[in-house]
XYZ file of C-alpha atoms in Angstrom:
421
model
C -23.497 18.390 42.137
C -19.885 17.248 41.630
C -17.219 20.005 41.986
C -15.907 18.809 38.611
C -18.492 17.432 36.227
C -17.876 14.349 34.116
C -17.969 16.530 31.002
C -15.320 18.813 32.499
C -13.144 15.810 33.331
C -13.610 14.489 29.790
C -12.474 17.783 28.250
C -9.530 18.125 30.651
C -8.316 14.586 30.005
C -8.663 14.975 26.241
C -6.717 18.239 26.218
C -3.937 16.764 28.326
C -3.648 13.848 25.901
C -3.556 16.196 22.907
C -0.756 18.149 24.601
C 1.246 14.925 24.891
C 0.622 14.011 21.255
C 1.657 17.478 20.074
C 4.902 17.066 22.005
C 5.551 13.735 20.254
C 4.759 15.145 16.826
C 6.413 18.566 17.058
C 9.154 18.152 19.699
C 10.295 14.547 19.309
C 13.821 15.164 20.714
C 13.769 18.587 22.344
C 15.519 18.147 25.707
C 13.511 15.054 26.549
C 10.358 17.131 27.022
C 8.155 14.909 24.881
C 9.405 11.787 26.687
C 8.599 13.317 30.087
C 5.171 14.597 29.053
C 3.958 11.721 26.856
C 5.866 8.896 28.515
C 5.386 9.737 32.186
C 3.530 12.800 33.431
C 0.379 12.911 31.306
C -0.224 9.105 31.291
C 0.242 9.184 35.079
C -2.337 11.974 35.525
C -4.805 10.198 33.246
C -4.218 6.927 35.093
C -4.880 8.697 38.401
C -8.189 9.961 37.055
C -9.018 6.442 35.903
C -8.178 5.064 39.364
C -10.432 7.582 41.117
C -13.385 6.882 38.816
C -13.048 3.117 39.255
C -12.670 3.416 43.034
C -15.765 5.611 43.371
C -18.147 4.155 40.790
C -17.171 0.485 40.259
C -19.574 -0.704 42.966
C -22.454 0.652 40.877
C -21.408 -1.279 37.759
C -24.228 -3.231 36.099
C -22.130 -5.230 33.660
C -19.010 -7.395 33.596
C -16.207 -8.612 31.290
C -17.658 -12.053 30.585
C -19.454 -11.118 27.334
C -19.840 -8.318 24.833
C -23.242 -7.465 26.320
C -21.628 -7.400 29.758
C -19.016 -4.888 28.596
C -21.773 -2.811 26.989
C -23.513 -2.829 30.377
C -20.407 -1.450 32.049
C -20.161 1.406 29.597
C -23.825 2.250 30.051
C -22.602 4.022 33.188
C -21.303 7.491 32.250
C -18.595 7.545 34.970
C -17.301 4.154 33.833
C -17.518 5.269 30.197
C -15.304 8.209 31.133
C -12.953 5.821 32.932
C -12.703 3.759 29.744
C -11.941 6.903 27.761
C -9.135 7.897 30.152
C -7.815 4.336 29.956
C -7.710 4.686 26.169
C -6.017 8.098 26.304
C -3.369 7.029 28.824
C -2.292 3.799 27.193
C -2.411 5.057 23.618
C -0.224 8.031 24.574
C 2.181 5.742 26.422
C 2.275 3.478 23.348
C 2.892 6.473 21.080
C 5.864 7.519 23.195
C 7.257 3.960 23.116
C 6.842 3.813 19.333
C 8.634 7.142 18.884
C 11.570 6.073 21.080
C 11.905 2.793 19.203
C 11.804 4.630 15.879
C 14.625 6.920 17.067
C 16.707 3.890 18.050
C 16.160 2.471 14.555
C 16.969 5.878 12.965
C 13.613 5.982 11.157
C 13.029 9.514 9.797
C 10.528 11.422 11.930
C 8.623 12.518 8.825
C 7.681 8.875 8.244
C 6.666 8.520 11.882
C 4.182 11.408 11.793
C 1.399 9.415 10.035
C 2.180 6.400 12.258
C 1.791 8.532 15.397
C -1.432 10.039 14.059
C -2.802 6.541 13.421
C -1.812 5.538 16.975
C -3.574 8.629 18.329
C -6.776 7.900 16.423
C -6.759 4.074 16.223
C -4.140 2.839 18.701
C -3.542 -0.784 17.603
C -3.557 0.187 13.906
C -0.729 2.631 14.574
C 1.158 -0.085 16.435
C 0.794 -2.472 13.485
C 1.867 0.287 11.083
C 4.989 0.865 13.162
C 5.841 -2.845 13.259
C 5.517 -2.979 9.468
C 7.644 0.143 8.992
C 10.290 -1.052 11.448
C 10.465 -4.443 9.740
C 10.842 -2.788 6.328
C 13.755 -0.652 7.540
C 15.467 -3.622 9.144
C 15.087 -5.730 6.034
C 16.512 -2.991 3.837
C 19.363 -1.969 6.148
C 20.587 -5.294 7.457
C 20.936 -6.875 4.018
C 18.555 -9.676 4.973
C 17.316 -9.903 1.385
C 20.814 -10.925 0.276
C 21.081 -13.440 3.127
C 17.742 -14.918 2.147
C 18.949 -15.327 -1.437
C 22.071 -17.109 -0.216
C 19.859 -19.878 1.163
C 18.015 -20.391 -2.127
C 18.862 -23.060 -4.777
C 22.222 -22.627 -6.499
C 20.962 -20.730 -9.563
C 18.808 -18.239 -7.709
C 21.451 -16.317 -5.717
C 22.807 -15.041 -9.036
C 19.670 -12.915 -9.227
C 19.936 -9.751 -7.167
C 16.941 -7.936 -5.671
C 16.842 -4.188 -5.100
C 16.196 -4.077 -1.304
C 13.905 -1.034 -1.086
C 11.584 -2.200 -3.851
C 11.615 -5.723 -2.399
C 10.705 -4.507 1.076
C 7.901 -2.373 -0.377
C 6.581 -5.470 -2.184
C 6.632 -7.474 1.055
C 4.838 -4.593 2.793
C 2.085 -4.778 0.180
C 1.695 -8.517 0.784
C 1.567 -7.825 4.524
C -1.238 -5.297 3.969
C -3.144 -7.965 2.072
C -3.437 -10.038 5.274
C -5.783 -7.651 7.173
C -7.596 -6.997 3.893
C -8.398 -10.709 3.604
C -9.747 -10.730 7.177
C -11.834 -7.631 6.427
C -13.213 -9.369 3.342
C -14.150 -12.439 5.405
C -16.089 -10.530 8.069
C -17.530 -7.620 6.061
C -20.664 -8.473 4.081
C -21.008 -5.017 2.501
C -20.841 -4.699 -1.257
C -20.148 -1.885 -3.689
C -21.858 -2.140 -7.070
C -22.561 -5.817 -6.470
C -18.971 -6.739 -5.520
C -17.563 -7.320 -2.023
C -16.093 -3.988 -0.967
C -12.668 -5.407 -0.027
C -12.059 -7.283 -3.280
C -10.719 -4.221 -5.082
C -8.038 -3.250 -2.518
C -7.030 -6.912 -2.218
C -6.497 -7.190 -5.981
C -4.496 -3.972 -6.020
C -2.314 -5.050 -3.086
C -1.413 -8.350 -4.720
C -0.896 -6.749 -8.145
C 1.261 -3.941 -6.738
C 3.352 -6.430 -4.753
C 4.230 -8.329 -7.931
C 4.804 -5.083 -9.839
C 7.312 -3.868 -7.239
C 8.959 -7.269 -6.972
C 9.378 -7.374 -10.760
C 11.100 -3.978 -10.756
C 13.224 -5.121 -7.807
C 14.394 -8.100 -9.850
C 15.050 -6.187 -13.072
C 16.702 -3.008 -11.729
C 19.971 -4.690 -10.560
C 20.418 -6.041 -14.106
C 21.033 -2.474 -15.244
C 24.542 -1.098 -14.814
C 25.710 0.701 -11.691
C 26.316 3.741 -13.859
C 22.691 3.816 -15.015
C 21.393 3.292 -11.474
C 23.234 6.403 -10.291
C 21.596 8.576 -12.963
C 18.343 10.404 -12.267
C 16.466 7.864 -14.433
C 17.885 4.953 -12.440
C 17.152 6.596 -9.091
C 13.632 7.427 -10.264
C 12.716 3.732 -10.279
C 12.863 3.524 -6.475
C 11.149 6.181 -4.319
C 9.123 7.951 -7.055
C 7.575 4.521 -7.656
C 7.234 3.280 -4.068
C 5.666 6.375 -2.513
C 2.792 7.070 -4.962
C 1.958 3.398 -5.484
C 1.629 2.743 -1.732
C -0.392 5.926 -1.222
C -2.726 4.854 -4.033
C -3.332 1.442 -2.446
C -3.984 3.042 0.962
C -6.428 5.468 -0.676
C -8.281 2.602 -2.377
C -8.482 0.715 0.938
C -9.786 3.826 2.707
C -12.523 4.264 0.124
C -13.389 0.559 0.384
C -13.814 0.889 4.162
C -16.425 3.578 3.469
C -18.040 1.566 0.633
C -17.248 4.364 -1.802
C -15.718 4.535 -5.248
C -11.992 5.220 -5.312
C -11.847 5.791 -9.069
C -14.062 8.409 -10.744
C -15.061 9.790 -7.340
C -15.500 13.520 -7.869
C -18.642 13.998 -5.807
C -16.876 16.593 -3.637
C -13.958 18.990 -3.954
C -11.843 16.712 -1.767
C -12.795 13.688 -3.861
C -11.893 15.476 -7.089
C -8.525 16.582 -5.703
C -7.685 13.109 -4.386
C -8.696 11.480 -7.666
C -6.485 13.938 -9.575
C -3.561 13.165 -7.265
C -4.260 9.489 -7.749
C -3.917 9.968 -11.509
C -0.638 11.865 -11.086
C 0.715 9.045 -8.928
C -0.349 6.448 -11.490
C 1.575 8.305 -14.204
C 4.641 8.479 -11.954
C 4.926 4.748 -11.362
C 3.885 3.790 -14.913
C 6.660 5.896 -16.474
C 9.321 4.020 -14.481
C 9.339 0.830 -16.640
C 10.151 2.997 -19.658
C 13.264 4.333 -17.918
C 14.263 0.817 -16.892
C 13.765 -0.439 -20.466
C 16.334 2.129 -21.566
C 18.690 1.064 -18.779
C 18.543 -2.590 -19.797
C 18.969 -1.781 -23.497
C 22.295 -0.054 -22.788
C 25.526 -1.833 -23.624
C 26.735 -1.657 -20.030
C 23.820 -3.647 -18.570
C 24.465 -7.084 -17.044
C 25.526 -9.829 -19.479
C 22.653 -12.118 -20.363
C 21.268 -13.955 -23.424
C 20.058 -11.457 -26.011
C 16.607 -13.039 -26.131
C 16.215 -12.536 -22.401
C 17.572 -8.980 -22.530
C 15.250 -7.838 -25.296
C 12.279 -9.588 -23.724
C 12.891 -7.455 -20.622
C 13.199 -4.314 -22.735
C 10.080 -5.137 -24.783
C 7.972 -6.024 -21.736
C 8.954 -2.886 -19.832
C 8.440 -0.665 -22.879
C 5.004 -2.144 -23.598
C 3.981 -1.616 -19.970
C 5.045 2.020 -20.145
C 3.297 2.722 -23.468
C 0.071 0.770 -22.996
C -0.113 1.478 -19.265
C -0.002 5.219 -19.906
C -2.326 5.083 -22.946
C -4.996 2.901 -21.371
C -4.646 4.761 -18.085
C -5.215 8.102 -19.815
C -8.324 6.742 -21.557
C -9.588 5.306 -18.273
C -9.022 8.576 -16.460
C -10.755 10.677 -19.102
C -13.697 8.337 -19.662
C -17.000 9.989 -18.815
C -18.628 6.617 -18.122
C -15.870 5.068 -16.020
C -14.135 1.884 -17.102
C -17.314 0.659 -18.854
C -18.211 1.852 -22.350
C -21.800 1.283 -23.427
C -25.136 0.720 -21.726
C -24.747 -1.663 -18.829
C -27.517 -4.315 -18.811
C -29.217 -5.276 -15.536
C -27.880 -8.848 -15.439
C -24.252 -8.037 -16.105
C -22.115 -11.133 -16.865
C -18.434 -10.737 -16.068
C -15.183 -12.682 -16.072
C -14.803 -14.309 -12.626
C -12.454 -12.538 -10.177
C -11.342 -9.912 -12.711
C -14.866 -8.554 -13.150
C -14.341 -7.699 -16.827
C -17.611 -7.189 -18.638
C -18.841 -9.868 -21.026
C -21.622 -7.626 -22.328
C -20.156 -4.165 -23.015
C -16.785 -2.454 -23.492
C -14.373 -2.568 -20.550
C -11.187 -0.483 -20.649
C -9.651 -2.452 -17.777
C -8.824 -5.401 -20.062
C -6.299 -3.468 -22.165
C -5.043 -1.769 -19.006
C -4.375 -5.167 -17.425
C -2.546 -6.447 -20.519
C -0.499 -3.261 -20.639
C 0.532 -3.194 -16.986
C 1.471 -6.880 -16.904
C 3.510 -6.924 -20.108
C 6.646 -6.407 -18.000
C 6.023 -9.863 -16.478
C 4.430 -11.769 -19.361
C 6.860 -10.875 -22.164
C 10.042 -11.608 -20.122
C 8.547 -14.947 -19.037
C 7.954 -15.817 -22.702
C 11.477 -14.630 -23.557
C 12.985 -16.891 -20.905
C 10.994 -19.858 -22.229
C 12.122 -19.100 -25.792
C 15.754 -19.030 -24.702
C 15.421 -22.307 -22.783
C 13.664 -23.950 -25.747
C 15.837 -22.671 -28.619
C 19.216 -21.616 -27.274
C 19.711 -19.848 -30.616
C 19.952 -16.086 -30.482
C 18.734 -15.294 -34.001
C 15.753 -17.660 -33.997
C 14.888 -16.639 -30.461
C 14.944 -12.945 -31.312
C 12.704 -13.503 -34.335
C 10.242 -15.482 -32.226
C 10.377 -12.825 -29.504
C 9.665 -10.098 -32.063
C 6.624 -12.000 -33.325
C 5.337 -12.629 -29.790
C 5.867 -9.020 -28.702
C 4.139 -7.720 -31.841
C 1.229 -10.108 -31.333
C 0.928 -9.033 -27.701
C 0.854 -5.369 -28.714
C -1.751 -6.096 -31.397
C -3.994 -8.038 -28.993
C -3.741 -5.244 -26.419
C -4.594 -2.665 -29.079
C -7.577 -4.731 -30.246
C -8.813 -5.004 -26.661
C -8.501 -1.235 -26.282
C -10.274 -0.453 -29.563
C -13.015 -3.002 -28.822
C -13.640 -1.394 -25.424
C -13.848 2.082 -26.976
C -16.420 0.691 -29.435
C -18.445 -0.747 -26.516
C -17.572 -4.327 -27.433
C -16.583 -6.846 -24.725
C -13.225 -8.637 -24.508
C -11.555 -8.510 -27.950
C -14.752 -7.551 -29.706
C -15.736 -11.211 -30.011
C -18.675 -11.083 -27.614
């Protein structure tokens, strides 16, 4: 019998690694202790254990590195499986220490690094990718690269300013869509007849455009408004909950579980409630911005364009909150009515063509802040007359509100689309 069993060595190695991770998480700067433990001593001890196991047991290996089956053959040996585990512990801890030191050089708040370090501890490469994304976001926001990018655009575009933090958050959402697309391509699992990764992908793209729209509109408000609590609200109280919501949806998709209406457990009910609170937080923001752009001290622009921004943002706030509240309180989810077995739906969006679907009005409401300003810009380019343009804008905005209301009422009455089906 070995003086130290493989199980003992496994427990000892795991505890050493946890000690290093606790030092990174709880003592990131204290007298260099975490750097010594996590960057040198503990990885060295784990590497020594790995070396001994390989030296003693490699000759008995039945597999190789030439194929997946060959690697599986290697890990069929318990000593070599333990060696692989120590390899994982040593290099992930070393990577965690490197990530922490880089984050300190970039002056990234440690509170933001805690979830990154935890991801590195549990899923090494995912934590590394999360750090690269976070580091890139901070560099983009701090080094004014957004402004430099705009300077290279066509002559009329640099006049449009982008709020850097909202812009970086939008780019981060688009970056998250890349692994989601790959997951969609390789994962054949479905949830309720739909590929499990379609929902997080749609949310990532939608949220990216939502944040980018706010990033474009916020600088049009005055500096005075942006320093008020309402102006400041449009940044972090929007970014944080909206990103957490997307991450939650992606996590549920990875488990092939419902993200919305998931109250099967206490944890699920709590998370769904928090998800609703977050949705209210980032849906209120367009209302504040509508007020900021309606003020006399906002940036000079054609009146048609100004009031199209105000109308679009206001409609998003009102209908987003109203339809969201009805969605959240619906006992039957986003569908209203008896769902037939063959269930026809609008391609990509998935809106029901057979029964009521509250998501239609919710979509119209949330995207009013993009649709109405686009129409307002077209009206200004076509008419160039303030009075006629404002009248046309009023008619369009009223019609948009009426159509959204009809879609909402039709869904509540279990009728598809606008009640025409």
